[in-house]
XYZ file of N, CA, C and O in Angstrom:
384
model
N -38.038 2.754 -132.300
C -36.709 3.309 -132.130
C -36.588 4.571 -132.985
O -36.888 4.565 -134.160
N -36.178 5.658 -132.381
C -35.960 6.895 -133.114
C -34.484 7.242 -133.062
O -33.801 6.958 -132.071
N -33.998 7.853 -134.122
C -32.586 8.221 -134.182
C -32.300 9.319 -133.169
O -33.024 10.300 -133.079
N -31.262 9.144 -132.386
C -30.891 10.141 -131.394
C -29.541 10.748 -131.707
O -29.340 11.920 -131.534
N -28.586 9.934 -132.119
C -27.253 10.426 -132.401
C -26.318 10.314 -131.209
O -26.730 10.008 -130.092
N -25.065 10.610 -131.467
C -24.037 10.446 -130.446
C -24.261 11.375 -129.261
O -24.552 12.564 -129.424
N -24.137 10.817 -128.061
C -24.202 11.527 -126.781
C -25.580 12.104 -126.466
O -25.727 12.845 -125.512
N -26.603 11.756 -127.239
C -27.965 12.188 -126.945
C -28.637 11.071 -126.158
O -28.789 9.959 -126.656
N -29.019 11.371 -124.949
C -29.547 10.338 -124.056
C -30.969 9.935 -124.421
O -31.773 10.757 -124.851
N -31.260 8.661 -124.229
C -32.612 8.152 -124.397
C -33.457 8.580 -123.198
O -32.945 9.212 -122.265
N -34.713 8.232 -123.206
C -35.600 8.605 -122.108
C -35.134 8.068 -120.752
O -35.424 8.659 -119.725
N -34.411 6.950 -120.774
C -33.949 6.376 -119.504
C -32.482 6.697 -119.208
O -31.862 6.059 -118.375
N -31.920 7.690 -119.904
C -30.589 8.186 -119.569
C -29.414 7.511 -120.243
O -28.272 7.836 -119.952
N -29.653 6.572 -121.143
C -28.573 5.888 -121.850
C -28.222 6.645 -123.135
O -29.075 7.276 -123.748
N -26.939 6.539 -123.538
C -26.478 7.162 -124.784
C -25.282 6.380 -125.315
O -24.726 5.529 -124.625
N -24.904 6.678 -126.553
C -23.690 6.091 -127.113
C -22.711 7.208 -127.430
O -23.102 8.345 -127.662
N -21.435 6.849 -127.394
C -20.374 7.797 -127.704
C -19.265 7.082 -128.456
O -19.067 5.881 -128.293
N -18.542 7.843 -129.267
C -17.358 7.304 -129.936
C -16.193 7.373 -128.958
O -15.984 8.384 -128.297
N -15.458 6.301 -128.874
C -14.308 6.253 -127.985
C -13.098 5.838 -128.802
O -13.114 4.758 -129.388
N -12.099 6.651 -128.970
C -11.733 7.825 -128.197
C -12.322 9.146 -128.688
O -12.202 10.152 -128.016
N -12.932 9.199 -129.841
C -13.548 10.435 -130.316
C -14.180 10.225 -131.685
O -13.805 9.325 -132.435
N -15.164 11.063 -132.010
C -15.903 10.920 -133.263
C -14.990 10.972 -134.490
O -15.106 10.169 -135.398
N -14.069 11.931 -134.519
C -13.184 12.064 -135.674
C -12.305 10.836 -135.838
O -12.114 10.331 -136.940
N -11.793 10.289 -134.736
C -10.927 9.114 -134.814
C -11.712 7.892 -135.268
O -11.231 7.106 -136.068
N -12.938 7.707 -134.765
C -13.714 6.506 -135.068
C -14.409 6.616 -136.426
O -14.350 5.696 -137.241
N -15.080 7.738 -136.683
C -15.852 7.876 -137.921
C -15.078 8.548 -139.045
O -15.361 8.315 -140.221
N -14.130 9.400 -138.711
C -13.284 10.041 -139.711
C -14.075 10.702 -140.818
O -15.045 11.412 -140.579
N -13.684 10.420 -142.063
C -14.343 11.025 -143.226
C -15.344 10.068 -143.869
O -15.566 10.092 -145.066
N -15.961 9.247 -143.059
C -16.970 8.307 -143.540
C -18.126 9.085 -144.178
O -18.550 10.108 -143.651
N -18.640 8.610 -145.328
C -19.763 9.294 -145.973
C -20.975 9.405 -145.041
O -21.195 8.564 -144.163
N -21.763 10.443 -145.241
C -22.917 10.728 -144.384
C -23.883 9.561 -144.304
O -24.382 9.228 -143.219
N -24.160 8.904 -145.417
C -25.107 7.779 -145.417
C -24.624 6.662 -144.497
O -25.424 6.049 -143.778
N -23.336 6.393 -144.505
C -22.799 5.341 -143.642
C -22.762 5.786 -142.190
O -22.975 4.982 -141.290
N -22.525 7.081 -141.935
C -22.585 7.577 -140.562
C -23.998 7.453 -140.011
O -24.186 7.138 -138.838
N -25.003 7.677 -140.852
C -26.395 7.525 -140.422
C -26.706 6.065 -140.097
O -27.434 5.779 -139.145
N -26.157 5.133 -140.884
C -26.330 3.706 -140.602
C -25.706 3.348 -139.252
O -26.330 2.679 -138.430
N -24.494 3.802 -139.020
C -23.811 3.538 -137.756
C -24.622 4.118 -136.597
O -24.825 3.468 -135.570
N -25.122 5.325 -136.760
C -25.913 5.964 -135.714
C -27.175 5.168 -135.403
O -27.529 4.975 -134.234
N -27.850 4.674 -136.436
C -29.069 3.877 -136.225
C -28.754 2.576 -135.486
O -29.484 2.189 -134.568
N -27.664 1.913 -135.871
C -27.275 0.674 -135.198
C -26.922 0.962 -133.741
O -27.345 0.242 -132.828
N -26.160 2.027 -133.503
C -25.772 2.357 -132.132
C -26.981 2.728 -131.281
O -27.050 2.352 -130.116
N -27.943 3.455 -131.857
C -29.174 3.759 -131.113
C -29.880 2.467 -130.704
O -30.380 2.347 -129.580
N -29.899 1.488 -131.599
C -30.503 0.194 -131.278
C -29.753 -0.542 -130.190
O -30.358 -1.126 -129.275
N -28.418 -0.505 -130.237
C -27.614 -1.156 -129.198
C -27.810 -0.478 -127.845
O -27.830 -1.142 -126.810
N -27.985 0.842 -127.851
C -28.262 1.572 -126.613
C -29.609 1.139 -126.047
O -29.745 0.902 -124.841
N -30.613 1.027 -126.918
C -31.937 0.597 -126.456
C -31.866 -0.789 -125.816
O -32.456 -1.019 -124.754
N -31.138 -1.707 -126.446
C -30.990 -3.046 -125.881
C -30.213 -3.020 -124.564
O -30.602 -3.672 -123.597
N -29.122 -2.263 -124.525
C -28.314 -2.185 -123.300
C -29.126 -1.609 -122.147
O -28.978 -2.052 -121.008
N -29.988 -0.652 -122.436
C -30.796 -0.057 -121.365
C -31.768 -1.073 -120.771
O -32.200 -0.929 -119.631
N -32.072 -2.114 -121.547
C -32.932 -3.194 -121.065
C -32.129 -4.365 -120.499
O -32.699 -5.381 -120.100
N -30.789 -4.244 -120.524
C -29.934 -5.305 -120.004
C -29.775 -6.470 -120.968
O -29.513 -7.590 -120.554
N -29.891 -6.188 -122.280
C -29.843 -7.240 -123.296
C -28.645 -7.034 -124.213
O -28.393 -5.924 -124.677
N -27.917 -8.109 -124.485
C -26.880 -8.124 -125.510
C -27.462 -8.839 -126.718
O -28.057 -9.911 -126.564
N -27.328 -8.280 -127.930
C -27.965 -8.916 -129.090
C -27.470 -10.327 -129.396
O -28.197 -11.116 -129.982
N -26.271 -10.679 -128.978
C -25.741 -12.015 -129.245
C -25.871 -12.958 -128.057
O -26.175 -14.122 -128.206
N -25.599 -12.435 -126.862
C -25.417 -13.299 -125.692
C -26.562 -13.281 -124.690
O -26.473 -13.920 -123.654
N -27.610 -12.526 -124.960
C -28.728 -12.497 -124.026
C -28.558 -11.456 -122.946
O -28.266 -10.299 -123.218
N -28.680 -11.848 -121.700
C -28.713 -10.921 -120.573
C -27.335 -10.360 -120.226
O -26.376 -11.108 -120.047
N -27.273 -9.046 -120.097
C -26.050 -8.418 -119.600
C -25.891 -8.660 -118.112
O -24.789 -8.664 -117.583
N -27.001 -8.875 -117.411
C -26.960 -9.080 -115.967
C -26.301 -10.403 -115.600
O -25.713 -10.526 -114.536
N -26.395 -11.395 -116.475
C -25.816 -12.704 -116.197
C -24.423 -12.875 -116.803
O -23.802 -13.911 -116.645
N -23.933 -11.868 -117.504
C -22.620 -11.925 -118.137
C -21.538 -11.765 -117.069
O -21.548 -10.786 -116.325
N -20.589 -12.714 -116.963
C -19.536 -12.592 -115.951
C -18.578 -11.430 -116.230
O -17.874 -10.979 -115.339
N -18.542 -10.926 -117.461
C -17.686 -9.803 -117.820
C -18.493 -8.807 -118.665
O -18.274 -8.693 -119.861
N -19.409 -8.070 -118.056
C -20.334 -7.236 -118.827
C -19.689 -6.065 -119.556
O -20.271 -5.536 -120.502
N -18.485 -5.660 -119.194
C -17.842 -4.525 -119.854
C -16.840 -4.948 -120.926
O -16.075 -4.127 -121.414
N -16.877 -6.211 -121.342
C -15.925 -6.690 -122.350
C -16.221 -6.052 -123.711
O -17.295 -5.518 -123.954
N -15.256 -6.132 -124.604
C -15.423 -5.638 -125.960
C -16.341 -6.586 -126.720
O -16.149 -7.803 -126.711
N -17.357 -6.045 -127.363
C -18.361 -6.834 -128.076
C -18.335 -6.475 -129.560
O -17.811 -5.437 -129.933
N -18.929 -7.323 -130.371
C -19.035 -7.029 -131.797
C -20.490 -7.108 -132.237
O -21.296 -7.831 -131.652
N -20.788 -6.334 -133.273
C -22.075 -6.402 -133.944
C -21.767 -6.400 -135.430
O -20.959 -5.594 -135.901
N -22.382 -7.307 -136.163
C -22.150 -7.308 -137.604
C -23.445 -7.595 -138.343
O -24.333 -8.276 -137.848
N -23.534 -7.006 -139.520
C -24.588 -7.344 -140.475
C -23.944 -7.327 -141.852
O -22.723 -7.278 -141.957
N -24.736 -7.356 -142.912
C -24.155 -7.445 -144.249
C -23.444 -6.170 -144.684
O -22.711 -6.161 -145.663
N -23.606 -5.072 -143.934
C -23.006 -3.802 -144.338
C -21.870 -3.325 -143.465
O -21.058 -2.513 -143.889
N -21.808 -3.784 -142.213
C -20.768 -3.272 -141.329
C -20.451 -4.240 -140.203
O -21.215 -5.146 -139.901
N -19.287 -4.025 -139.623
C -18.835 -4.741 -138.425
C -18.347 -3.665 -137.469
O -17.551 -2.809 -137.847
N -18.879 -3.676 -136.270
C -18.400 -2.691 -135.302
C -18.106 -3.337 -133.967
O -18.663 -4.355 -133.611
N -17.148 -2.725 -133.273
C -16.750 -3.145 -131.939
C -17.224 -2.083 -130.969
O -17.062 -0.883 -131.211
N -17.800 -2.535 -129.857
C -18.316 -1.595 -128.876
C -18.181 -2.176 -127.477
O -17.930 -3.360 -127.295
N -18.352 -1.312 -126.495
C -18.261 -1.707 -125.095
C -19.450 -1.100 -124.352
O -19.757 0.079 -124.518
N -20.123 -1.906 -123.546
C -21.258 -1.448 -122.758
C -20.805 -1.227 -121.315
O -20.245 -2.129 -120.705
N -21.045 -0.022 -120.795
C -20.675 0.309 -119.420
C -21.959 0.640 -118.658
O -22.438 1.777 -118.680
N -22.548 -0.366 -117.989
C -23.849 -0.162 -117.337
C -23.875 0.946 -116.273
O -24.831 1.711 -116.219
N -22.836 1.047 -115.448
C -22.878 2.041 -114.372
C -22.779 3.475 -114.895
O -23.171 4.410 -114.214
N -22.293 3.667 -116.111
C -22.243 4.998 -116.728
C -23.389 5.220 -117.707
O -23.544 6.299 -118.239
N -24.151 4.137 -117.963
C -25.255 4.178 -118.925
C -24.773 4.638 -120.300
O -25.373 5.488 -120.940
N -23.685 4.019 -120.740
C -23.098 4.367 -122.028
C -22.728 3.104 -122.793
O -22.347 2.087 -122.228
N -22.805 3.234 -124.121
C -22.290 2.237 -125.043
C -21.231 2.975 -125.854
O -21.533 3.966 -126.530
N -19.980 2.522 -125.754
C -18.877 3.180 -126.419
C -18.518 2.468 -127.711
O -18.204 1.278 -127.704
N -18.572 3.199 -128.813
C -18.183 2.686 -130.114
C -16.678 2.778 -130.242
O -16.095 3.857 -130.102
N -16.024 1.637 -130.456
C -14.573 1.581 -130.496
C -14.001 1.607 -131.912
O -13.006 2.266 -132.178
N -14.631 0.833 -132.827
C -14.070 0.707 -134.178
C -15.152 0.223 -135.132
O -16.068 -0.487 -134.741
N -14.991 0.595 -136.423
C -15.946 0.205 -137.458
C -15.190 -0.317 -138.673
O -14.176 0.258 -139.069
N -15.688 -1.400 -139.262
C -15.235 -1.875 -140.569
C -16.460 -1.914 -141.467
O -17.478 -2.488 -141.094
N -16.340 -1.304 -142.626
C -17.457 -1.305 -143.584
C -17.236 -2.328 -144.660
O -16.171 -2.693 -144.992
């Protein structure tokens, strides 16, 4: 996995974006934490491009694939939405 950043598409056309916008979602977050968020989102994009949700398994078998999802680790909690037909993962909110 290589860092791509917001709105930079992977080899198979998938990307992540802040919804409703980078300033609203990331605000004045320190650079180190923005890099962490970017790395996590790049990973979620890679999984989504393969049809995988890190918690629930297959996106193809999910009865509501565009629902709001969460990802958490010891450093952050984020809410995101996967939109397969647009090949996008939208970052909605972050708690550090």
